[in-house]
Amino acid sequence: MRRFKPSAAASIGLYSAGGLALILVIGIWGATLDVRRTRRAVLITEMESLRMRAQRTVRLIERETQRADTSITLDHSQWLNGLSVLPQIDEPRLLYTAVVDTNGQIVVHTDPSLTDQHLSERWYQRVMDDIGDNVVEVAPSDFSLSQRAYDVQVPIMLAGETIGNYHEGLSVQWFDEQFAQRRAELFWHWAIVIGSILLLVVAGGSMIYYLASGRLALQKKLNLIRLHRAAELGQIAGGLAHEIRNPLHALRLNFQALAKTYGSARLTSDEVDLILEQSNSEIDRVNRLLTELLGYACPEAGKLERFDLRNEVSATLEFVQPELKQNLINVCYQAPSTSVPVRMDRSRLRQLLLNLLMNAQEACPDGGEVDLEIEVAKEEAVVRVRDCGAGISEEDAERIFEPFYSTHEKGSGLGLPLVQRFVQDAGGDVDYQPNQPQGAVFTVRLPLASKPALNGHT
């Protein structure tokens, strides 16, 4: 079964969707962070304004306290209840103003019902050091009555000692209502930015999609042209073989008759025998070339069979071993100890193995070692043939699977293309890599028989 590879258009769609999602996430995160930072900056400004107001009030209280009897402290007197300098709430942002002594007793408060009460040990919800010094968020049960407040306090000093603290509370509800409009403006700004970016991404993705679709259409058209050319090649090869085989057959018969009836001649019998032998050899060569041409141009449908790859490789190696030994080729064969089931045509497998081994032999004219190994990797059966020859140049390596392209003087240029076709018809692939330090490595990958077969065969 061939691996599924998504089309370029599908890949572009997936990447575009992922990019859009990432932009949305980053945009929302950026907008939220911007709102938080802006809110903090605005709140700092409001609290600084409130602190300046509180400091002015404290200076007035301190001057009035200095004019009073300094022996009277806030702990023993209620004289501050009538302070004329304590401001009234005349702004919607202010929730309260108050004076608290050092023992936590409320001496003066804009709400008279809270006067003389003591603050709880934790009268605030949290300290807001990032907003300013002595700024806390007040619990609703204390200063702010039924509402939350951001409280700022300024110490009241008398003769170098702190005799109490002056408090002013900013209404959280008022602040949130005022900031809501600013927040809406920020989100709208971010929406415009994110929308513009998304629009650019969609436009760019659409353009790339249409370009990829156009390229895919051109590729399909090119494949159709190649199929038509292959069909024409098949017709030409079939006609060529039919026209040439008959003369070759007649020529063979004539040579055989010549060998029997040749009488007195200028040539010796040995010379006649040599001519006849060479002629027959060339005829066999032409016939073999035509057979290979027909096999490539008009291949018969391979019969898919399930078998153990190890057995077929061993049988093929045993068949060709005498010729390899005669040419001083030593084959180092390695295979797994367990069965390696594959599904393809047995004869095709043996033919492609013979082609690869013969190529390895031709690459080592002075003899040498050839490695033949089988392994199982990622639900695939892998067959590798390594030789120690001169290797293949980079220019030739790009064309070795092209029909009729050969690096050997007497090669037909159809051996490796047939190997590639047989392997691809079985749902696998074949490739070439240079061997190290020298030579070539041909790797054949076939799906294991446990996987679904090509074209629905089982």
Short mmCIF file of C-alpha atoms in Angstrom, two decimals:
data_model
loop_
_atom_site.label_atom_id
_atom_site.label_comp_id
_atom_site.label_asym_id
_atom_site.label_seq_id
_atom_site.Cartn_x
_atom_site.Cartn_y
_atom_site.Cartn_z
CA MET A 1 0.00 0.00 0.00
CA ARG A 2 1.40 3.39 -0.99
CA ARG A 3 1.91 5.94 1.70
CA PHE A 4 -0.67 8.73 1.81
CA LYS A 5 0.83 12.10 0.98
CA PRO A 6 -1.46 15.15 1.27
CA SER A 7 -1.61 17.35 -1.81
CA ALA A 8 0.05 20.74 -1.88
CA ALA A 9 -3.36 22.43 -1.76
CA ALA A 10 -4.40 20.40 1.30
CA SER A 11 -1.09 21.17 3.02
CA ILE A 12 -1.54 24.89 2.33
CA GLY A 13 -5.04 24.72 3.79
CA LEU A 14 -3.80 23.02 6.95
CA TYR A 15 -0.93 25.46 7.41
CA SER A 16 -3.23 28.43 6.76
CA ALA A 17 -5.79 27.20 9.30
CA GLY A 18 -3.02 26.67 11.85
CA GLY A 19 -1.60 30.13 11.11
CA LEU A 20 -5.02 31.77 11.51
CA ALA A 21 -5.61 29.98 14.81
CA LEU A 22 -2.16 31.03 16.06
CA ILE A 23 -2.78 34.65 15.05
CA LEU A 24 -6.14 34.65 16.88
CA VAL A 25 -4.59 33.19 20.04
CA ILE A 26 -1.69 35.67 19.98
CA GLY A 27 -4.08 38.55 19.21
CA ILE A 28 -6.42 37.70 22.09
CA TRP A 29 -3.49 37.26 24.44
CA GLY A 30 -1.99 40.58 23.31
CA ALA A 31 -5.29 42.42 23.65
CA THR A 32 -5.85 41.03 27.14
CA LEU A 33 -2.32 41.93 28.20
CA ASP A 34 -2.66 45.43 26.74
CA VAL A 35 -5.94 45.99 28.60
CA ARG A 36 -4.39 44.86 31.89
CA ARG A 37 -1.37 47.13 31.44
CA THR A 38 -3.52 50.11 30.49
CA ARG A 39 -5.86 49.52 33.42
CA ARG A 40 -2.92 49.42 35.80
CA ALA A 41 -1.47 52.65 34.33
CA VAL A 42 -4.83 54.46 34.61
CA LEU A 43 -5.33 53.18 38.16
CA ILE A 44 -1.86 54.40 39.16
CA THR A 45 -2.74 57.84 37.80
CA GLU A 46 -6.02 57.92 39.73
CA MET A 47 -4.39 56.79 42.96
CA GLU A 48 -1.59 59.37 42.64
CA SER A 49 -4.23 62.05 42.19
CA LEU A 50 -6.05 60.74 45.26
CA ARG A 51 -2.79 60.64 47.26
CA MET A 52 -2.00 64.29 46.44
CA ARG A 53 -5.47 65.28 47.62
CA ALA A 54 -5.01 63.25 50.80
CA GLN A 55 -1.61 64.85 51.47
CA ARG A 56 -3.12 68.35 51.20
CA THR A 57 -5.82 67.36 53.67
CA VAL A 58 -3.27 65.87 56.09
CA ARG A 59 -1.26 69.10 56.09
CA LEU A 60 -4.40 71.01 57.06
CA ILE A 61 -5.17 68.48 59.83
CA GLU A 62 -1.63 68.72 61.16
CA ARG A 63 -1.80 72.53 61.28
CA GLU A 64 -5.12 72.42 63.14
CA THR A 65 -3.75 69.76 65.49
CA GLN A 66 -0.73 71.92 66.29
CA ARG A 67 -3.02 74.83 67.24
CA ALA A 68 -4.91 72.52 69.63
CA ASP A 69 -3.74 71.23 72.98
CA THR A 70 -0.88 68.96 71.99
CA SER A 71 -1.20 66.95 75.22
CA ILE A 72 -4.50 65.58 73.96
CA THR A 73 -4.01 62.47 71.86
CA LEU A 74 -6.39 60.72 69.55
CA ASP A 75 -6.54 57.81 71.96
CA HIS A 76 -8.21 59.83 74.78
CA SER A 77 -10.25 62.49 73.05
CA GLN A 78 -12.95 62.95 70.54
CA TRP A 79 -11.95 66.48 69.63
CA LEU A 80 -11.13 65.46 66.05
CA ASN A 81 -14.79 64.63 65.48
CA GLY A 82 -15.36 68.26 64.78
CA LEU A 83 -12.46 68.82 62.47
CA SER A 84 -13.44 71.45 59.99
CA VAL A 85 -10.65 70.46 57.58
CA LEU A 86 -12.00 66.95 56.92
CA PRO A 87 -13.27 67.12 53.33
CA GLN A 88 -16.70 66.03 52.37
CA ILE A 89 -17.40 63.63 49.55
CA ASP A 90 -18.03 65.88 46.60
CA GLU A 91 -16.74 63.62 43.81
CA PRO A 92 -18.37 60.46 42.40
CA ARG A 93 -15.05 58.65 42.48
CA LEU A 94 -14.69 59.06 46.29
CA LEU A 95 -16.38 56.41 48.39
CA TYR A 96 -15.27 57.71 51.81
CA THR A 97 -12.74 59.76 53.83
CA ALA A 98 -11.70 58.83 57.37
CA VAL A 99 -9.21 59.35 60.18
CA VAL A 100 -8.02 56.28 62.10
CA ASP A 101 -5.88 56.40 65.23
CA THR A 102 -2.84 54.21 65.83
CA ASN A 103 -4.99 51.62 67.65
CA GLY A 104 -7.19 51.07 64.61
CA GLN A 105 -10.18 53.01 65.97
CA ILE A 106 -12.12 55.08 63.43
CA VAL A 107 -12.08 58.60 64.87
CA VAL A 108 -13.76 60.42 61.99
CA HIS A 109 -15.62 58.96 59.00
CA THR A 110 -17.88 60.43 56.36
CA ASP A 111 -20.41 57.82 57.47
CA PRO A 112 -21.12 58.71 61.15
CA SER A 113 -22.32 55.17 61.85
CA LEU A 114 -18.76 53.88 61.50
CA THR A 115 -17.26 56.35 63.99
CA ASP A 116 -15.64 54.77 67.09
CA GLN A 117 -15.56 51.34 65.44
CA HIS A 118 -12.38 49.34 65.22
CA LEU A 119 -11.01 47.93 62.02
CA SER A 120 -10.62 44.16 61.82
CA GLU A 121 -7.13 42.68 61.96
CA ARG A 122 -7.26 42.24 58.19
CA TRP A 123 -9.46 45.07 57.01
CA TYR A 124 -8.05 44.86 53.48
CA GLN A 125 -8.22 42.15 50.86
CA ARG A 126 -4.79 42.64 49.30
CA VAL A 127 -1.85 45.03 49.27
CA MET A 128 -1.36 46.76 45.89
CA ASP A 129 2.36 47.55 45.90
CA ASP A 130 2.39 47.68 42.10
CA ILE A 131 -0.05 50.61 42.24
CA GLY A 132 1.68 52.66 44.95
CA ASP A 133 2.84 52.83 48.58
CA ASN A 134 0.18 52.29 51.28
CA VAL A 135 -2.46 51.34 48.69
CA VAL A 136 -4.76 48.43 49.51
CA GLU A 137 -7.98 46.94 48.24
CA VAL A 138 -10.50 47.36 51.06
CA ALA A 139 -12.95 44.66 52.09
CA PRO A 140 -16.62 45.66 51.71
CA SER A 141 -17.23 45.07 55.43
CA ASP A 142 -15.06 48.02 56.52
CA PHE A 143 -14.57 51.49 55.00
CA SER A 144 -16.40 50.91 51.79
CA LEU A 145 -19.64 49.71 53.34
CA SER A 146 -21.31 47.67 50.57
CA GLN A 147 -18.71 48.34 47.88
CA ARG A 148 -15.07 47.57 47.26
CA ALA A 149 -12.58 50.42 47.27
CA TYR A 150 -8.96 51.15 46.51
CA ASP A 151 -7.72 52.79 49.73
CA VAL A 152 -4.80 55.22 50.02
CA GLN A 153 -3.55 56.32 53.43
CA VAL A 154 -1.28 59.16 54.53
CA PRO A 155 0.14 59.26 58.09
CA ILE A 156 -0.78 62.23 60.39
CA MET A 157 2.34 63.48 62.20
CA LEU A 158 2.56 65.49 65.43
CA ALA A 159 5.91 66.43 66.97
CA GLY A 160 7.66 63.86 64.77
CA GLU A 161 5.35 61.02 65.80
CA THR A 162 2.52 59.32 63.94
CA ILE A 163 -0.75 59.92 65.78
CA GLY A 164 -3.05 58.46 63.16
CA ASN A 165 -3.71 57.92 59.47
CA TYR A 166 -5.90 59.71 57.00
CA HIS A 167 -7.71 57.48 54.47
CA GLU A 168 -9.48 58.13 51.17
CA GLY A 169 -11.21 55.42 49.17
CA LEU A 170 -11.60 55.25 45.38
CA SER A 171 -14.78 53.47 44.31
CA VAL A 172 -13.91 50.30 42.37
CA GLN A 173 -17.33 50.36 40.73
CA TRP A 174 -16.85 53.93 39.52
CA PHE A 175 -13.36 53.16 38.21
CA ASP A 176 -14.54 50.06 36.31
CA GLU A 177 -17.39 52.00 34.74
CA GLN A 178 -15.02 54.76 33.65
CA PHE A 179 -12.47 52.29 32.30
CA ALA A 180 -15.07 50.26 30.40
CA GLN A 181 -15.08 52.78 27.54
CA ARG A 182 -11.28 52.76 27.38
CA ARG A 183 -11.29 48.97 27.39
CA ALA A 184 -13.79 48.90 24.51
CA GLU A 185 -11.55 51.25 22.51
CA LEU A 186 -8.52 49.01 23.13
CA PHE A 187 -10.37 45.87 22.06
CA TRP A 188 -11.66 47.64 18.95
CA HIS A 189 -8.11 48.72 18.10
CA TRP A 190 -6.85 45.17 18.52
CA ALA A 191 -9.77 43.82 16.50
CA ILE A 192 -8.77 46.08 13.59
CA VAL A 193 -5.13 44.98 13.84
CA ILE A 194 -5.96 41.26 14.09
CA GLY A 195 -8.55 41.52 11.32
CA SER A 196 -6.05 43.21 9.02
CA ILE A 197 -3.44 40.53 9.70
CA LEU A 198 -5.99 37.76 9.17
CA LEU A 199 -7.08 39.36 5.93
CA LEU A 200 -3.49 39.48 4.71
CA VAL A 201 -2.91 35.85 5.73
CA VAL A 202 -6.11 34.69 4.01
CA ALA A 203 -5.24 36.66 0.88
CA GLY A 204 -1.70 35.27 0.83
CA GLY A 205 -2.92 31.73 1.52
CA SER A 206 -5.52 32.00 -1.23
CA MET A 207 -2.91 33.20 -3.70
CA ILE A 208 -0.56 30.35 -2.79
CA TYR A 209 -3.50 27.90 -2.96
CA TYR A 210 -4.40 28.98 -6.48
CA LEU A 211 -0.75 28.81 -7.53
CA ALA A 212 -0.44 25.31 -6.07
CA SER A 213 -3.70 24.26 -7.73
CA GLY A 214 -2.42 25.56 -11.06
CA ARG A 215 0.84 23.71 -10.57
CA LEU A 216 -1.07 20.54 -9.72
CA ALA A 217 -3.16 20.90 -12.88
CA LEU A 218 -0.01 21.33 -14.96
CA GLN A 219 1.54 18.31 -13.27
CA LYS A 220 -1.52 16.19 -14.10
CA LYS A 221 -1.39 17.38 -17.70
CA LEU A 222 2.30 16.49 -17.85
CA ASN A 223 1.57 13.03 -16.44
CA LEU A 224 -1.09 12.49 -19.13
CA ILE A 225 1.41 13.50 -21.81
CA ARG A 226 3.91 11.01 -20.37
CA LEU A 227 1.27 8.27 -20.38
CA HIS A 228 0.47 8.99 -24.03
CA ARG A 229 4.15 8.90 -24.88
CA ALA A 230 4.56 5.59 -23.05
CA ALA A 231 1.63 4.16 -25.00
CA GLU A 232 3.17 5.32 -28.26
CA LEU A 233 6.49 3.81 -27.19
CA GLY A 234 4.72 0.50 -26.57
CA GLN A 235 3.20 0.51 -30.02
CA ILE A 236 6.52 1.38 -31.65
CA ALA A 237 8.37 -1.26 -29.65
CA GLY A 238 5.78 -3.91 -30.50
CA GLY A 239 5.94 -3.15 -34.22
CA LEU A 240 9.72 -2.94 -34.18
CA ALA A 241 10.08 -6.28 -32.45
CA HIS A 242 7.68 -7.97 -34.87
CA GLU A 243 9.50 -6.60 -37.92
CA ILE A 244 13.00 -7.46 -36.69
CA ARG A 245 12.45 -10.88 -35.15
CA ASN A 246 11.56 -12.61 -38.42
CA PRO A 247 14.71 -11.50 -40.28
CA LEU A 248 16.79 -12.43 -37.28
CA HIS A 249 15.25 -15.88 -37.21
CA ALA A 250 15.91 -16.34 -40.91
CA LEU A 251 19.46 -15.15 -40.45
CA ARG A 252 20.01 -17.69 -37.71
CA LEU A 253 18.74 -20.50 -39.99
CA ASN A 254 21.02 -19.36 -42.80
CA PHE A 255 24.06 -19.37 -40.56
CA GLN A 256 23.21 -22.82 -39.30
CA ALA A 257 22.89 -24.07 -42.87
CA LEU A 258 26.15 -22.36 -43.78
CA ALA A 259 27.91 -24.12 -40.99
CA LYS A 260 26.80 -27.48 -42.35
CA THR A 261 27.27 -26.98 -46.11
CA TYR A 262 30.30 -24.69 -46.29
CA GLY A 263 32.80 -26.41 -48.55
CA SER A 264 36.18 -25.34 -49.80
CA ALA A 265 36.86 -21.71 -49.01
CA ARG A 266 39.62 -19.30 -48.36
CA LEU A 267 38.77 -19.35 -44.64
CA THR A 268 39.72 -22.16 -42.39
CA SER A 269 37.13 -24.10 -40.53
CA ASP A 270 38.17 -22.50 -37.26
CA GLU A 271 37.64 -19.06 -38.75
CA VAL A 272 34.23 -20.04 -40.05
CA ASP A 273 33.30 -21.43 -36.64
CA LEU A 274 34.40 -18.18 -34.98
CA ILE A 275 32.34 -16.09 -37.41
CA LEU A 276 29.30 -18.24 -36.85
CA GLU A 277 29.74 -18.11 -33.06
CA GLN A 278 30.08 -14.34 -33.03
CA SER A 279 27.12 -13.94 -35.37
CA ASN A 280 24.92 -16.09 -33.18
CA SER A 281 26.07 -14.14 -30.12
CA GLU A 282 25.13 -10.83 -31.71
CA ILE A 283 21.78 -12.23 -32.78
CA ASP A 284 21.15 -13.34 -29.19
CA ARG A 285 22.10 -9.89 -28.00
CA VAL A 286 19.65 -8.18 -30.36
CA ASN A 287 16.94 -10.63 -29.39
CA ARG A 288 17.61 -10.01 -25.68
CA LEU A 289 17.47 -6.25 -26.26
CA LEU A 290 14.13 -6.56 -28.01
CA THR A 291 12.81 -8.76 -25.21
CA GLU A 292 13.80 -6.18 -22.61
CA LEU A 293 12.29 -3.40 -24.71
CA LEU A 294 8.98 -5.25 -24.94
CA GLY A 295 9.12 -6.03 -21.22
CA TYR A 296 9.47 -2.36 -20.41
CA ALA A 297 7.14 -0.88 -23.03
CA CYS A 298 4.38 -3.51 -22.78
CA PRO A 299 4.84 -5.26 -19.44
CA GLU A 300 2.60 -8.11 -18.48
CA ALA A 301 0.58 -7.68 -15.32
CA GLY A 302 2.52 -9.14 -12.41
CA LYS A 303 0.95 -11.90 -10.35
CA LEU A 304 0.81 -10.91 -6.69
CA GLU A 305 1.88 -13.76 -4.44
CA ARG A 306 2.56 -13.91 -0.74
CA PHE A 307 5.93 -15.46 0.11
CA ASP A 308 8.92 -15.22 2.43
CA LEU A 309 11.36 -12.71 1.00
CA ARG A 310 14.32 -14.52 2.54
CA ASN A 311 13.65 -17.71 0.57
CA GLU A 312 13.45 -15.94 -2.80
CA VAL A 313 16.58 -13.88 -2.17
CA SER A 314 18.49 -17.01 -1.07
CA ALA A 315 17.32 -18.95 -4.14
CA THR A 316 18.31 -16.11 -6.48
CA LEU A 317 21.70 -15.78 -4.81
CA GLU A 318 22.30 -19.53 -5.08
CA PHE A 319 21.44 -19.40 -8.79
CA VAL A 320 23.84 -16.56 -9.61
CA GLN A 321 26.57 -17.53 -7.12
CA PRO A 322 28.69 -19.57 -9.57
CA GLU A 323 28.98 -16.68 -12.03
CA LEU A 324 29.79 -14.25 -9.20
CA LYS A 325 32.52 -16.53 -7.87
CA GLN A 326 33.94 -16.93 -11.35
CA ASN A 327 34.33 -13.14 -11.47
CA LEU A 328 35.94 -13.09 -8.00
CA ILE A 329 32.85 -11.54 -6.34
CA ASN A 330 32.32 -12.51 -2.70
CA VAL A 331 28.75 -11.93 -1.48
CA CYS A 332 28.18 -11.21 2.22
CA TYR A 333 24.52 -12.11 2.84
CA GLN A 334 22.58 -11.14 5.98
CA ALA A 335 18.90 -11.76 6.70
CA PRO A 336 16.59 -11.78 9.76
CA SER A 337 16.05 -15.04 11.62
CA THR A 338 12.25 -14.72 11.30
CA SER A 339 10.03 -14.75 8.23
CA VAL A 340 9.78 -11.58 6.10
CA PRO A 341 6.45 -11.90 4.24
CA VAL A 342 5.94 -9.73 1.15
CA ARG A 343 3.47 -9.73 -1.72
CA MET A 344 4.59 -9.40 -5.36
CA ASP A 345 5.38 -11.43 -8.48
CA ARG A 346 8.11 -14.00 -7.67
CA SER A 347 9.64 -13.91 -11.14
CA ARG A 348 9.79 -10.13 -11.07
CA LEU A 349 11.51 -10.19 -7.69
CA ARG A 350 14.14 -12.62 -8.96
CA GLN A 351 14.65 -10.58 -12.11
CA LEU A 352 15.20 -7.32 -10.25
CA LEU A 353 17.58 -9.05 -7.81
CA LEU A 354 19.54 -10.49 -10.74
CA ASN A 355 19.75 -7.04 -12.32
CA LEU A 356 21.07 -5.47 -9.12
CA LEU A 357 23.60 -8.25 -8.50
CA MET A 358 24.81 -8.21 -12.11
CA ASN A 359 25.20 -4.42 -11.91
CA ALA A 360 27.25 -4.87 -8.73
CA GLN A 361 29.42 -7.44 -10.52
CA GLU A 362 30.00 -5.13 -13.48
CA ALA A 363 30.92 -2.32 -11.06
CA CYS A 364 33.73 -4.51 -9.66
CA PRO A 365 35.62 -5.79 -12.75
CA ASP A 366 38.59 -6.86 -10.63
CA GLY A 367 36.44 -8.63 -8.07
CA GLY A 368 35.60 -7.56 -4.56
CA GLU A 369 32.93 -7.81 -1.90
CA VAL A 370 29.20 -7.22 -2.39
CA ASP A 371 26.87 -6.89 0.62
CA LEU A 372 23.34 -8.23 0.31
CA GLU A 373 21.13 -7.73 3.33
CA ILE A 374 17.47 -7.90 4.34
CA GLU A 375 15.91 -6.06 7.26
CA VAL A 376 12.48 -5.04 8.52
CA ALA A 377 11.91 -1.37 9.35
CA LYS A 378 8.65 0.54 9.91
CA GLU A 379 6.40 -2.23 8.51
CA GLU A 380 8.58 -2.48 5.41
CA ALA A 381 10.90 -5.12 4.06
CA VAL A 382 14.19 -3.53 2.99
CA VAL A 383 16.70 -5.15 0.62
CA ARG A 384 20.11 -3.48 0.14
CA VAL A 385 22.81 -4.28 -2.39
CA ARG A 386 26.18 -2.62 -1.76
CA ASP A 387 29.20 -2.84 -4.01
CA CYS A 388 32.76 -1.53 -3.70
CA GLY A 389 33.14 -0.32 -7.27
CA ALA A 390 33.93 3.08 -8.68
CA GLY A 391 30.46 4.41 -7.85
CA ILE A 392 28.17 6.54 -9.99
CA SER A 393 28.81 10.17 -10.78
CA GLU A 394 26.36 12.76 -9.48
CA GLU A 395 25.26 13.61 -13.03
CA ASP A 396 24.63 9.96 -13.94
CA ALA A 397 22.89 9.27 -10.60
CA GLU A 398 20.08 11.63 -11.55
CA ARG A 399 19.32 9.63 -14.71
CA ILE A 400 20.02 5.98 -13.86
CA PHE A 401 16.29 5.15 -13.71
CA GLU A 402 15.57 6.73 -17.10
CA PRO A 403 14.80 4.25 -19.90
CA PHE A 404 17.64 3.60 -22.39
CA TYR A 405 20.16 5.55 -20.27
CA SER A 406 23.18 3.41 -19.43
CA THR A 407 26.68 4.04 -18.13
CA HIS A 408 27.93 0.78 -19.69
CA GLU A 409 28.95 0.57 -23.31
CA LYS A 410 26.95 -2.61 -23.97
CA GLY A 411 24.10 -1.86 -21.57
CA SER A 412 20.54 -1.56 -22.83
CA GLY A 413 19.56 1.12 -20.31
CA LEU A 414 16.44 -0.85 -19.35
CA GLY A 415 17.66 -2.86 -16.35
CA LEU A 416 17.18 -0.27 -13.59
CA PRO A 417 13.97 1.19 -15.10
CA LEU A 418 12.53 -2.35 -15.03
CA VAL A 419 13.65 -2.73 -11.41
CA GLN A 420 11.92 0.53 -10.53
CA ARG A 421 8.72 -0.45 -12.35
CA PHE A 422 8.54 -3.89 -10.72
CA VAL A 423 9.05 -2.43 -7.25
CA GLN A 424 6.53 0.38 -7.74
CA ASP A 425 3.93 -2.04 -9.10
CA ALA A 426 4.29 -3.96 -5.82
CA GLY A 427 3.65 -0.76 -3.81
CA GLY A 428 7.28 -0.09 -2.88
CA ASP A 429 10.13 2.12 -4.01
CA VAL A 430 13.82 1.89 -4.90
CA ASP A 431 16.57 4.45 -4.60
CA TYR A 432 20.30 4.88 -5.00
CA GLN A 433 22.86 6.27 -2.56
CA PRO A 434 26.67 6.39 -2.81
CA ASN A 435 28.43 3.83 -0.67
CA GLN A 436 31.16 4.83 1.77
CA PRO A 437 34.04 5.04 1.15
CA GLN A 438 33.29 4.00 -2.45
CA GLY A 439 30.76 2.14 -4.52
CA ALA A 440 26.98 2.24 -4.74
CA VAL A 441 24.01 1.22 -2.57
CA PHE A 442 20.66 0.28 -4.09
CA THR A 443 17.80 0.03 -1.58
CA VAL A 444 14.50 -1.71 -2.36
CA ARG A 445 11.58 -1.16 0.03
CA LEU A 446 8.51 -3.39 -0.15
CA PRO A 447 5.40 -3.33 2.08
CA LEU A 448 5.04 -6.32 4.36
CA ALA A 449 2.29 -8.76 3.40
CA SER A 450 0.34 -7.88 6.55
CA LYS A 451 -0.41 -4.45 5.05
CA PRO A 452 -3.20 -3.97 2.43
CA ALA A 453 -2.03 -4.84 -1.06
CA LEU A 454 -1.95 -2.54 -4.08
CA ASN A 455 -4.97 -2.41 -6.43
CA GLY A 456 -7.11 -4.35 -4.00
CA HIS A 457 -5.16 -7.65 -4.19
CA THR A 458 -5.02 -9.72 -1.04
#
